[in-house]
Amino acid sequence: MKNTFQDLTSIDFYKNKKQVKWLVFFVSVLIGSGSIWYTNLLVDELRARENRQIQLLSSALEYAATTSENLTFINQEIIQQNYSIPIIMVDSQGDPIEFRNIKFKKKCRRSGFDQNTGTRASGNAAGI
């Protein structure tokens, strides 16, 4: 007497080669398209989050530039906590006065900026 569970679980791969190949193909297409769809979903969410952060940072910088009120919260919680968005702050003539989150090559470091603080080094007023 044969075990019926064993009959159900055993697949003769040699007799059903073509069907097994098609099954593997469809499963791989399903996994690939699911991965592409999920990656696209993650990228869209990341794009939306980064846009919100950039809008918040630009609003905070604009507010800090136009008002002289107590800006401790804006400075500490929004502007100083930015570690990913590259920023170049300029004066009214368009000359750069400060930068953050930008790395330059060695040959570009003769710009008059202190690479550690991101501000214009004293004594050297060379522009970028």
Coordinates of C-alpha atoms in Angstrom, one line a residue:
M1 CA 0.0 0.0 0.0
K2 CA 1.5 3.3 -1.1
N3 CA 1.5 6.5 1.0
T4 CA -0.9 9.0 -0.7
F5 CA 1.0 12.0 0.8
Q6 CA 4.2 10.7 -0.8
D7 CA 2.4 10.5 -4.2
L8 CA 1.2 14.1 -3.9
T9 CA 4.6 15.5 -2.9
S10 CA 6.7 13.6 -5.4
I11 CA 7.0 15.2 -8.8
D12 CA 8.7 13.4 -11.6
F13 CA 10.8 16.2 -13.0
Y14 CA 11.9 14.2 -16.0
K15 CA 8.4 13.5 -17.3
N16 CA 7.3 17.1 -16.7
K17 CA 10.4 19.0 -17.8
K18 CA 8.6 21.5 -20.0
Q19 CA 5.9 22.3 -17.4
V20 CA 8.5 22.7 -14.6
K21 CA 10.5 25.1 -16.8
W22 CA 7.4 27.2 -17.5
L23 CA 6.5 27.2 -13.8
V24 CA 10.0 28.4 -12.9
F25 CA 9.8 31.0 -15.7
F26 CA 6.5 32.4 -14.5
V27 CA 7.6 32.5 -10.8
S28 CA 10.8 34.3 -11.7
V29 CA 8.8 36.8 -13.8
L30 CA 6.4 37.3 -10.9
I31 CA 9.3 37.9 -8.5
G32 CA 11.1 40.2 -10.8
S33 CA 8.1 42.4 -11.6
G34 CA 7.1 42.5 -7.9
S35 CA 10.7 43.6 -7.0
I36 CA 10.6 46.3 -9.7
W37 CA 7.1 47.5 -8.5
Y38 CA 8.2 47.6 -4.8
T39 CA 11.4 49.4 -5.6
N40 CA 9.5 52.0 -7.6
L41 CA 7.2 52.5 -4.6
L42 CA 10.1 53.0 -2.3
V43 CA 11.8 55.5 -4.7
D44 CA 8.5 57.5 -4.9
E45 CA 8.2 57.6 -1.1
L46 CA 11.9 58.6 -0.8
R47 CA 11.4 61.3 -3.4
A48 CA 8.4 62.8 -1.6
R49 CA 10.2 62.7 1.8
E50 CA 13.3 64.4 0.4
N51 CA 11.1 67.1 -1.3
R52 CA 9.3 67.8 2.0
Q53 CA 12.7 68.1 3.8
I54 CA 14.0 70.5 1.2
Q55 CA 10.9 72.6 1.4
L56 CA 11.1 72.7 5.2
L57 CA 14.8 73.6 5.1
S58 CA 14.3 76.3 2.5
S59 CA 11.4 77.8 4.4
A60 CA 13.4 77.8 7.6
L61 CA 16.4 79.5 5.9
E62 CA 14.1 82.1 4.3
Y63 CA 12.4 82.8 7.7
A64 CA 15.7 83.0 9.5
A65 CA 17.0 85.5 6.8
T66 CA 14.0 87.8 7.0
T67 CA 13.4 87.9 10.8
S68 CA 15.4 88.8 13.8
E69 CA 13.3 87.0 16.4
N70 CA 14.5 84.1 18.6
L71 CA 15.7 81.5 16.0
T72 CA 17.1 78.9 18.4
F73 CA 14.6 76.2 17.5
I74 CA 14.9 76.8 13.8
N75 CA 18.7 76.9 14.0
Q76 CA 19.1 73.8 16.2
E77 CA 16.4 71.5 15.1
I78 CA 16.2 72.3 11.3
I79 CA 19.2 74.0 9.9
Q80 CA 22.0 72.3 12.0
Q81 CA 20.4 68.9 11.8
N82 CA 20.7 68.8 8.0
Y83 CA 23.3 66.2 7.2
S84 CA 22.2 65.3 3.7
I85 CA 21.0 68.3 1.7
P86 CA 23.8 70.2 0.1
I87 CA 23.6 74.0 0.8
I88 CA 25.5 76.9 -0.6
M89 CA 24.6 80.2 1.2
V90 CA 25.4 83.4 -0.7
D91 CA 25.4 87.1 0.2
S92 CA 23.4 89.8 -1.5
Q93 CA 25.9 90.0 -4.4
G94 CA 25.7 86.2 -5.0
D95 CA 29.1 85.5 -3.6
P96 CA 29.2 82.2 -1.5
I97 CA 29.7 82.8 2.2
E98 CA 29.0 79.3 3.6
F99 CA 28.4 75.7 2.4
R100 CA 27.4 72.5 4.0
N101 CA 27.3 68.8 2.9
I102 CA 29.5 69.4 -0.1
K103 CA 32.9 67.7 -0.6
F104 CA 35.4 69.1 -3.0
K105 CA 38.3 67.5 -4.8
K106 CA 41.7 68.6 -3.5
K107 CA 42.4 70.8 -6.5
C108 CA 39.2 72.7 -5.8
R109 CA 40.0 73.5 -2.2
R110 CA 41.8 76.8 -3.0
S111 CA 38.5 78.6 -2.8
G112 CA 39.1 80.5 0.5
F113 CA 36.8 78.2 2.5
D114 CA 37.7 76.3 5.6
Q115 CA 36.8 72.7 4.7
N116 CA 36.0 71.8 8.4
T117 CA 33.5 74.6 9.1
G118 CA 32.2 75.3 5.6
T119 CA 32.7 79.1 6.1
R120 CA 35.0 81.6 4.4
A121 CA 38.5 81.4 5.9
S122 CA 39.8 84.6 7.3
G123 CA 42.4 86.4 5.2
N124 CA 41.6 84.7 1.9
A125 CA 38.7 86.1 0.0
A126 CA 39.0 84.2 -3.2
G127 CA 35.7 83.3 -4.8
I128 CA 34.6 79.9 -6.0

